[in-house]
Coordinates of N, CA and C in Angstrom, one line a residue:
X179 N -115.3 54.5 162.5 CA -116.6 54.5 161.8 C -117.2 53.1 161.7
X180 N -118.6 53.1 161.9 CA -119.1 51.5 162.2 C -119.0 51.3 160.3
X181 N -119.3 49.5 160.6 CA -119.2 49.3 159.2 C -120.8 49.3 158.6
X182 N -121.2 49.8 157.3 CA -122.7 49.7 157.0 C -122.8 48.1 156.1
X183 N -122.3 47.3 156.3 CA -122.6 45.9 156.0 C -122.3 45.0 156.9
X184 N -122.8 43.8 156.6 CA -123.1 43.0 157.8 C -122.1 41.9 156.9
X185 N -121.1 42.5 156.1 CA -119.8 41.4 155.5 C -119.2 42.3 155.0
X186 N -117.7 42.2 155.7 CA -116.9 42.8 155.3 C -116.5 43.3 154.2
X187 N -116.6 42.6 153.4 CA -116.1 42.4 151.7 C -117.6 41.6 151.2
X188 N -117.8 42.4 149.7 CA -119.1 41.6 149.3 C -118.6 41.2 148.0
X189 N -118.1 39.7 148.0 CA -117.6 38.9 146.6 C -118.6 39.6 145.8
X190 N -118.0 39.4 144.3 CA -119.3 39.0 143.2 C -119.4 37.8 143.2
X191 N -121.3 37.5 143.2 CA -121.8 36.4 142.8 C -122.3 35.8 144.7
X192 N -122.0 36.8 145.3 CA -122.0 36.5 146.6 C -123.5 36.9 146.8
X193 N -124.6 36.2 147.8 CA -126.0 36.9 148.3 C -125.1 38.4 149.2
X194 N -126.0 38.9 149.1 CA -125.9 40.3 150.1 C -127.0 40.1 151.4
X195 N -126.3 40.0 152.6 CA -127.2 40.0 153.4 C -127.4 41.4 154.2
X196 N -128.6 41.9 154.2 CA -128.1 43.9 154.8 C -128.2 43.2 156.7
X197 N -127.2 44.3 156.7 CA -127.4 44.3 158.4 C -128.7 44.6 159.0
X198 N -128.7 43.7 160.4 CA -130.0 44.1 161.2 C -129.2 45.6 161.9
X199 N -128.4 45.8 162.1 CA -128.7 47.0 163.0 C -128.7 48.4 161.9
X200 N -128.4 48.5 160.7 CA -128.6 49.7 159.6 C -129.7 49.0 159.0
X201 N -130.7 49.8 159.6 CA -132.1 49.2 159.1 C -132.3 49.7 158.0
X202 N -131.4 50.8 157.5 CA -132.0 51.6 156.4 C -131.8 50.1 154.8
X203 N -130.5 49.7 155.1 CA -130.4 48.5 154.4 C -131.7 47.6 154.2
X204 N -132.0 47.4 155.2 CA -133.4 46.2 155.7 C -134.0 47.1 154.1
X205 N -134.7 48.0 154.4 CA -135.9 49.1 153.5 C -135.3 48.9 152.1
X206 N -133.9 49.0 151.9 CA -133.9 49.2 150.4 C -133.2 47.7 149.8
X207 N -133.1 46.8 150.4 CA -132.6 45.6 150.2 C -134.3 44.4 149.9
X208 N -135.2 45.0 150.4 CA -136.1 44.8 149.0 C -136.2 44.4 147.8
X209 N -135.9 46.0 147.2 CA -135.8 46.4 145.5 C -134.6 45.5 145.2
X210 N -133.8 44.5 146.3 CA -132.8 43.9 145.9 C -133.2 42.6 145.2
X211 N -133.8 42.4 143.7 CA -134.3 41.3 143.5 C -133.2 40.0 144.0
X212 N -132.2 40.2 143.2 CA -131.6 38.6 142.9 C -130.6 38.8 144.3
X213 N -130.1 39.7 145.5 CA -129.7 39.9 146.4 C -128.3 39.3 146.1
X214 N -127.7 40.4 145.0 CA -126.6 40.6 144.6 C -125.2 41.9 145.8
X215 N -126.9 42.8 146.7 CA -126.5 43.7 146.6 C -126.4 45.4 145.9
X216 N -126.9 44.9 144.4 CA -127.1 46.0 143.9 C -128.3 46.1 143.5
X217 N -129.0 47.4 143.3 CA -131.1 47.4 142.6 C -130.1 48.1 142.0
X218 N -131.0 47.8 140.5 CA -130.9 48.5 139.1 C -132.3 48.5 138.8
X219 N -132.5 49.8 137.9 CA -133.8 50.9 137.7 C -134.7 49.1 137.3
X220 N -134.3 48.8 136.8 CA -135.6 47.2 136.7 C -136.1 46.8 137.5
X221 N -135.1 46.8 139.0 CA -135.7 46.0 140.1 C -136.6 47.1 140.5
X222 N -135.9 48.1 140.4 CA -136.7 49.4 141.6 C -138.1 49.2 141.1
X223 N -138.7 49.1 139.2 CA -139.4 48.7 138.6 C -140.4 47.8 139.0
X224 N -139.7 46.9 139.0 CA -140.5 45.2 139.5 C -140.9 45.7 141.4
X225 N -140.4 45.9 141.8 CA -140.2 46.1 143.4 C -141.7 47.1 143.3
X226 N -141.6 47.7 142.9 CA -142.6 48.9 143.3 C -144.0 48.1 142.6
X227 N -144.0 47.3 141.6 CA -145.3 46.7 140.7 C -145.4 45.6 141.9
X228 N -144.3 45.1 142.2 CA -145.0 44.0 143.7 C -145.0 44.5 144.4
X229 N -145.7 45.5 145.2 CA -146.2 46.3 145.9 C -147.9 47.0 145.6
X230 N -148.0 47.1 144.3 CA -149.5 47.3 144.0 C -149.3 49.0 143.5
X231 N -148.1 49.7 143.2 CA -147.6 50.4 142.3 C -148.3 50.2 140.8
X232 N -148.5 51.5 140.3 CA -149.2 51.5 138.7 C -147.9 51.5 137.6
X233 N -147.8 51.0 136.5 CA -146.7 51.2 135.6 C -146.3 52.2 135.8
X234 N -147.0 53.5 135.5 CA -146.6 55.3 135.3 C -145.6 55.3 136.6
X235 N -146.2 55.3 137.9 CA -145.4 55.4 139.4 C -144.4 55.2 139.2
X236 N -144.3 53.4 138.9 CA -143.2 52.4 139.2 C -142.0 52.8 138.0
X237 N -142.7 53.5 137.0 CA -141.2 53.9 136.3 C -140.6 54.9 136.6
X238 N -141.6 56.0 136.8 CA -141.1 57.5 137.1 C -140.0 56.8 138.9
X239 N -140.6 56.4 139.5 CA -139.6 56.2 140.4 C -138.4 55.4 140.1
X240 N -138.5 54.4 139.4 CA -137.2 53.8 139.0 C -136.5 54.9 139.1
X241 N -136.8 55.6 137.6 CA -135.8 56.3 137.2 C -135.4 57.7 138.2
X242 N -136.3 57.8 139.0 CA -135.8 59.1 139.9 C -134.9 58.6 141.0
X243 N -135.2 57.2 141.5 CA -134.6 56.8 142.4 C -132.9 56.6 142.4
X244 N -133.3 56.0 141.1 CA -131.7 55.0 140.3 C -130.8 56.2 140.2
X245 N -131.8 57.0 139.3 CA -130.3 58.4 139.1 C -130.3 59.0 140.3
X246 N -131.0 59.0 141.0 CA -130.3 59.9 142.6 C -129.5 59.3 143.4
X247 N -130.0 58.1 143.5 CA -128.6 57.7 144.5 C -127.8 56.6 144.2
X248 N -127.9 56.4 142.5 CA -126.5 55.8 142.3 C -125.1 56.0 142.6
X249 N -124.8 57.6 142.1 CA -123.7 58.5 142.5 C -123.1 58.4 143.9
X250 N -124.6 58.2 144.7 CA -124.2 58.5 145.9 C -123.4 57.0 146.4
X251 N -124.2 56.5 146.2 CA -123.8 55.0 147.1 C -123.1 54.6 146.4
X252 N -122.4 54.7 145.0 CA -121.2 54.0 144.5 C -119.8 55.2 144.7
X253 N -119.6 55.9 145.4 CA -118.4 56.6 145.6 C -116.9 56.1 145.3
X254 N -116.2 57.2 144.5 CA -115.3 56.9 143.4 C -115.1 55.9 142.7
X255 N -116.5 55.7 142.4 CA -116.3 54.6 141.1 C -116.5 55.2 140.1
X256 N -116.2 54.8 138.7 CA -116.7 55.8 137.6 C -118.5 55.6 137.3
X257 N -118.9 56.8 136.9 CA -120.8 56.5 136.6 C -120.9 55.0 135.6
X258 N -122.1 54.8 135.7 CA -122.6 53.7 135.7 C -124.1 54.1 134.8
X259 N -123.9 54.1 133.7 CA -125.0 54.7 133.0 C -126.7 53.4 132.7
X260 N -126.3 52.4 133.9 CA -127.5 51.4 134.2 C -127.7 52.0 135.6
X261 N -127.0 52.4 136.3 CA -127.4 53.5 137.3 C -127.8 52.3 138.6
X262 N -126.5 51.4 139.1 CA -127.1 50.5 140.4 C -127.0 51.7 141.3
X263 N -127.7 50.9 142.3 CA -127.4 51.6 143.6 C -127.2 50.4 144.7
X264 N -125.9 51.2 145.2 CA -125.3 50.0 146.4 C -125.8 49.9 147.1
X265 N -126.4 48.7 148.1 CA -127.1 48.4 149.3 C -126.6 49.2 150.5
X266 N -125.1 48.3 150.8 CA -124.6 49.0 151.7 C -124.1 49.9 151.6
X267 N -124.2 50.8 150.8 CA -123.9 52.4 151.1 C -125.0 53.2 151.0
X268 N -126.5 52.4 151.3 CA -127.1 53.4 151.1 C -127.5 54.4 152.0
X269 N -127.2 54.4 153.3 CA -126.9 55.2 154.3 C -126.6 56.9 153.5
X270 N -125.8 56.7 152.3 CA -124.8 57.9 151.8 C -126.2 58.7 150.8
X271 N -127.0 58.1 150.7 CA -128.0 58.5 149.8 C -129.4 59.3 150.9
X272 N -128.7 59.5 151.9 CA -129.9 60.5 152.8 C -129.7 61.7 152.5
X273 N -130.5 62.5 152.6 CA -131.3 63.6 151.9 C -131.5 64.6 153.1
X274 N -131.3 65.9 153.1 CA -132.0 66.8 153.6 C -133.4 66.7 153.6
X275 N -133.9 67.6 154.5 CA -135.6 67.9 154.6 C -136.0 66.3 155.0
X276 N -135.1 65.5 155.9 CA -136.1 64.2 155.9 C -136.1 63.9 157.4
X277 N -137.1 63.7 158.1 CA -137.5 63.4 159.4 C -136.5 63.3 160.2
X278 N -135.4 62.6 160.0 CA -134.4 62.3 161.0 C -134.0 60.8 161.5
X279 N -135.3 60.1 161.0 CA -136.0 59.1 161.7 C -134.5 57.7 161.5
X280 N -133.7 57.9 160.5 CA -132.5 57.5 160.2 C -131.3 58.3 160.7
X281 N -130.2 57.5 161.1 CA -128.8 58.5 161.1 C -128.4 58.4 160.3
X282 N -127.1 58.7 160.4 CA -126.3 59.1 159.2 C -125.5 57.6 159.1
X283 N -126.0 56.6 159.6 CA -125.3 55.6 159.7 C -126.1 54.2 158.7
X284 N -127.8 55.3 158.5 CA -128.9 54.1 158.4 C -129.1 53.4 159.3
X285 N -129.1 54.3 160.8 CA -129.8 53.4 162.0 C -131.0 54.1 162.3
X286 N -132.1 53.5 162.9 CA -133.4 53.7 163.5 C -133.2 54.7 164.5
X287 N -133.8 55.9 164.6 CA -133.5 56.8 165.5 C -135.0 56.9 166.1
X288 N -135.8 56.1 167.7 CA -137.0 55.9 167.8 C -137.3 57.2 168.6
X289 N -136.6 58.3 168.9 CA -137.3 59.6 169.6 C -137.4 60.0 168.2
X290 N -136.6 60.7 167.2 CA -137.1 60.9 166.1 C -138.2 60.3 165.6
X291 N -138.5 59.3 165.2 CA -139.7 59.0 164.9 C -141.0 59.3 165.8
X292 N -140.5 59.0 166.9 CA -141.8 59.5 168.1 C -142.3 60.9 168.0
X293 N -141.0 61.9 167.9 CA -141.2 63.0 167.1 C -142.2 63.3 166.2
X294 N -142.3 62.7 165.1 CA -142.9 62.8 164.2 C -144.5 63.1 164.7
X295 N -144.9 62.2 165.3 CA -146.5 61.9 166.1 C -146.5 63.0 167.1
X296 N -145.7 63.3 167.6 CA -145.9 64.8 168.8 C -146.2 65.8 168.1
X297 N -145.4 65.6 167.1 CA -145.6 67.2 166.5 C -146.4 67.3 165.1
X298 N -147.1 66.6 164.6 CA -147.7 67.0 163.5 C -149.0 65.8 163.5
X299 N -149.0 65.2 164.8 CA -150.4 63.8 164.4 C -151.6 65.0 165.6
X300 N -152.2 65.6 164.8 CA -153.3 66.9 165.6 C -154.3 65.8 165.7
X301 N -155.1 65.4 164.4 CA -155.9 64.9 164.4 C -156.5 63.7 165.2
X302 N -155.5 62.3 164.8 CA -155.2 61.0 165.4 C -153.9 60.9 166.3
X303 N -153.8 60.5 167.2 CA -152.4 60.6 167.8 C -151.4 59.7 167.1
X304 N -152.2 58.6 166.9 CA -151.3 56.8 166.2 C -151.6 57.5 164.3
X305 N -151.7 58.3 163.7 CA -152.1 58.6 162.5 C -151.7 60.2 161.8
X306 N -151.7 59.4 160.4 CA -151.3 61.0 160.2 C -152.0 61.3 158.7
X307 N -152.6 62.6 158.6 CA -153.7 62.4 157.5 C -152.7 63.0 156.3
X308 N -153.3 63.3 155.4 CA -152.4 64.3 154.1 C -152.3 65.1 154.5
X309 N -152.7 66.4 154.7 CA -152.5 67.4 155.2 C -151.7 67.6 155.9
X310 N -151.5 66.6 157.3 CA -150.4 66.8 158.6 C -148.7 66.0 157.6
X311 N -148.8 65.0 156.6 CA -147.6 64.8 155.8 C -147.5 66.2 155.3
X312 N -148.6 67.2 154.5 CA -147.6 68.3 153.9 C -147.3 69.8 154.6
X313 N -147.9 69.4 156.2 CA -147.2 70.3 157.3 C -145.8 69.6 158.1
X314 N -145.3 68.1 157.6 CA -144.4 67.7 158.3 C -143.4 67.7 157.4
X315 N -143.7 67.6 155.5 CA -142.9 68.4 155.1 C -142.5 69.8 155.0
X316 N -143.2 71.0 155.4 CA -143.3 71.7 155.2 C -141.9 72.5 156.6
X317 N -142.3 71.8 157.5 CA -141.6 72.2 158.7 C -140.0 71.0 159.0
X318 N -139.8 69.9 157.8 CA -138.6 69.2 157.9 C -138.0 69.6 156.7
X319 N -138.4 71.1 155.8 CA -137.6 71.6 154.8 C -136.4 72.4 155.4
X320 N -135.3 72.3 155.3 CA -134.3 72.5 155.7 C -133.3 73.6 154.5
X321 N -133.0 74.5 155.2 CA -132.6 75.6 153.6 C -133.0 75.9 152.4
X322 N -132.1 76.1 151.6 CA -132.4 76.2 150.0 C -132.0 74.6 149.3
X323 N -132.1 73.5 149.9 CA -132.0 72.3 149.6 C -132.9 71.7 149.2
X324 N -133.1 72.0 147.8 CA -134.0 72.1 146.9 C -134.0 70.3 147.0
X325 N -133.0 69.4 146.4 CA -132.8 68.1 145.8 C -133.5 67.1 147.4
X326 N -133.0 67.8 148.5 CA -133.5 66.9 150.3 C -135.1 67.0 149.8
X327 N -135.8 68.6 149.7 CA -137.1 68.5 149.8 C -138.0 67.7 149.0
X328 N -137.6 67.8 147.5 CA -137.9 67.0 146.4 C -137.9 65.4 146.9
X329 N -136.7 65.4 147.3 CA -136.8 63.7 147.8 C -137.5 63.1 148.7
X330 N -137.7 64.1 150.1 CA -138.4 63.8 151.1 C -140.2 64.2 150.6
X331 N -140.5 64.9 149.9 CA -141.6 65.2 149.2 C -142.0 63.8 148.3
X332 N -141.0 63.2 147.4 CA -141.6 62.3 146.9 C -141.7 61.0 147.8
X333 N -140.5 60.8 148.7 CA -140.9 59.5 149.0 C -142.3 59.4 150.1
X334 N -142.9 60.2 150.7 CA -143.7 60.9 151.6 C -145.2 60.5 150.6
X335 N -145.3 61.0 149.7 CA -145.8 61.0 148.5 C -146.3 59.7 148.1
X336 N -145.6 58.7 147.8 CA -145.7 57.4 147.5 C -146.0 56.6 148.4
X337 N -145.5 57.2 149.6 CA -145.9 56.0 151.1 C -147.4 56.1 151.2
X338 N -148.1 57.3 150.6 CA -148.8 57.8 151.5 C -150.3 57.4 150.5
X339 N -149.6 57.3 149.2 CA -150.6 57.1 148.3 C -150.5 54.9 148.1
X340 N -149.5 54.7 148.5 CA -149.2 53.0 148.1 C -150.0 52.6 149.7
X341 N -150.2 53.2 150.9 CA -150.2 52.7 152.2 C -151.1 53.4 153.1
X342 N -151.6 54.1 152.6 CA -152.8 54.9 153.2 C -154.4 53.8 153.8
X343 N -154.4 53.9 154.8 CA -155.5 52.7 154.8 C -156.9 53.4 154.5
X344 N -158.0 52.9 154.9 CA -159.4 52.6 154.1 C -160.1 54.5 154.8
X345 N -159.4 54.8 155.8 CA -159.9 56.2 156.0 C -158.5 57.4 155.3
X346 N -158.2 57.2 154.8 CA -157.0 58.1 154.2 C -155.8 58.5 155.4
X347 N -155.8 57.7 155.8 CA -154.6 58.0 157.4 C -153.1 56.7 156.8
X348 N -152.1 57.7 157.4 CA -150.7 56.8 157.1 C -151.1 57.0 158.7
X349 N -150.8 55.4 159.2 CA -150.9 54.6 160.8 C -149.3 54.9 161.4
X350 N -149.2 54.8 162.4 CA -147.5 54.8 162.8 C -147.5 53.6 162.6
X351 N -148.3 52.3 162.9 CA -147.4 51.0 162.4 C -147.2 50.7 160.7
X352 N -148.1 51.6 160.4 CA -147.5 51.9 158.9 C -145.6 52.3 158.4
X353 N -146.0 53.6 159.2 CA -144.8 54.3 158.8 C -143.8 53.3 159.4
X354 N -144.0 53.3 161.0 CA -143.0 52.6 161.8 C -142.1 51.3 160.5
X355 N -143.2 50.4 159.9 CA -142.7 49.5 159.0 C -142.3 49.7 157.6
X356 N -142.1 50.8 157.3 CA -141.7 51.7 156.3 C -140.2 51.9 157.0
X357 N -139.6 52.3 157.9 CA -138.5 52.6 158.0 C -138.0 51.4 159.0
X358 N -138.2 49.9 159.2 CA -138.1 49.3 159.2 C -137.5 48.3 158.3
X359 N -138.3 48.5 156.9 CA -138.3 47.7 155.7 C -139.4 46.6 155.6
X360 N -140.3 46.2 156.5 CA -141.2 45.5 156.3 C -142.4 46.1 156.1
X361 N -142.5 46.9 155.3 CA -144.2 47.6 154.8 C -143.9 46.9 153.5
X362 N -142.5 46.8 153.0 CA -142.4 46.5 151.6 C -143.3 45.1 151.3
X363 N -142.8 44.4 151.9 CA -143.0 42.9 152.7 C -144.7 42.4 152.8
X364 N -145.0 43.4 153.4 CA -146.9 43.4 153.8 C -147.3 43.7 152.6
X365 N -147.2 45.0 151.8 CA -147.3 45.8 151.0 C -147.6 44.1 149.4
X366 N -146.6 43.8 149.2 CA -146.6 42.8 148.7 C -147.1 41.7 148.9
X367 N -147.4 40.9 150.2 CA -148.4 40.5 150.4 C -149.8 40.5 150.4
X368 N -150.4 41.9 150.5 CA -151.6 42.3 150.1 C -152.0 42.6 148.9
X369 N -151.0 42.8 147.8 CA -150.9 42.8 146.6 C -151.7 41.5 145.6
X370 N -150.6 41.0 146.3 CA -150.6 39.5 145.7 C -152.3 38.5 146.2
X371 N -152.4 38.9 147.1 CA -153.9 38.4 147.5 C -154.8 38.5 146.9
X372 N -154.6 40.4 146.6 CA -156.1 40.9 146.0 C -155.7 40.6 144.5
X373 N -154.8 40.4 144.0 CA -154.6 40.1 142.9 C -155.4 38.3 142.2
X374 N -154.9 37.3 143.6 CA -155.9 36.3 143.2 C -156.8 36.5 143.9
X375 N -157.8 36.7 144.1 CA -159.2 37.2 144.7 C -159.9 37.6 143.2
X376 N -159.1 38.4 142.6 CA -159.6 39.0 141.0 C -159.5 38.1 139.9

């Protein structure tokens, strides 16, 4: 099995650097403020308000994020009622009902994503309006896997309302940089602009 860190062993007090080839690391090593390695519900907090997130959002997601895939990504450890979530295992925190566009490894899967635009971009080929997100959740709901749908429902949800451009369309170099980890990156740069502009 490949390893999902890009260092063997992660000291404490050590930076965490996520691997380039599990890009899913890249995306959630973000919310990694002090790049310990671990986001706790404050960073997910702070992360989502440097982004241009509203209080209300940026808590309700903390807290939905932190308690879902704490469990996951810290395996056999005892709970952790500050609720981190491990960088490199976040690979373990994938969900039913979600695109595919990741493996099971947190690698970039680019026919899966290309996927996504064949089959549900009617409108714009490079674009995807609300409607075509709640027909591509609708058709990547997978069983009675209620907790995949919910999750793929919300993060879908937030992309689409935090990154939607000036005609209501999520762009593929949108999304594309969403499952990259640099939308976060833009996202916060554009924040911060309009913020001194005001």
């Amino acid at each position: 099995m490949a390893s999902s860190s890009s260092k063997t062993q992660h000291e404490e007090g050590e930076k965490f650097v996520p691997s380039n080839e599990f890009v899913l690391q890249k995306h959630a090593a973000f919310f990694d403020l002090n790049h310990d390695g671990l986001i706790y519900p404050w960073e997910t907090f702070q992360g989502f308000r440097k982004i241009g997130s509203g209080i209300a959002l940026s808590t309700i997601a903390a807290l939905f994020i932190n308690i879902t895939l704490s469990g996951k990504t810290r395996p056999g450890k005892c709970p952790n009622l500050l609720f981190p979530i491990e960088v490199k295992n976040i690979q373990r925190g994938k969900h039913g009902s979600d695109s595919g566009a990741y493996d099971n490894e947190g690698r970039f899967v680019p026919s899966k994503f290309e996927e996504i635009f064949a089959k549900h971009a009617h409108t714009h080929p490079d674009a995807l309006t609300g409607k075509e997100v709640r027909q591509l959740l609708r058709a990547n709901r997978t069983g009675n896997f209620l907790n995949g749908w919910v999750g793929a429902t919300a993060e879908w949800f937030v992309l689409f309302i935090l990154a939607k451009d000036k005609n209501g369309l999520l762009t593929k170099d949108t999304i594309r940089a969403v499952y990259d980890g640099s939308l976060f990156e833009r996202l916060e740069k554009e924040h911060s602009s309009s913020k001194k502009k005001e």
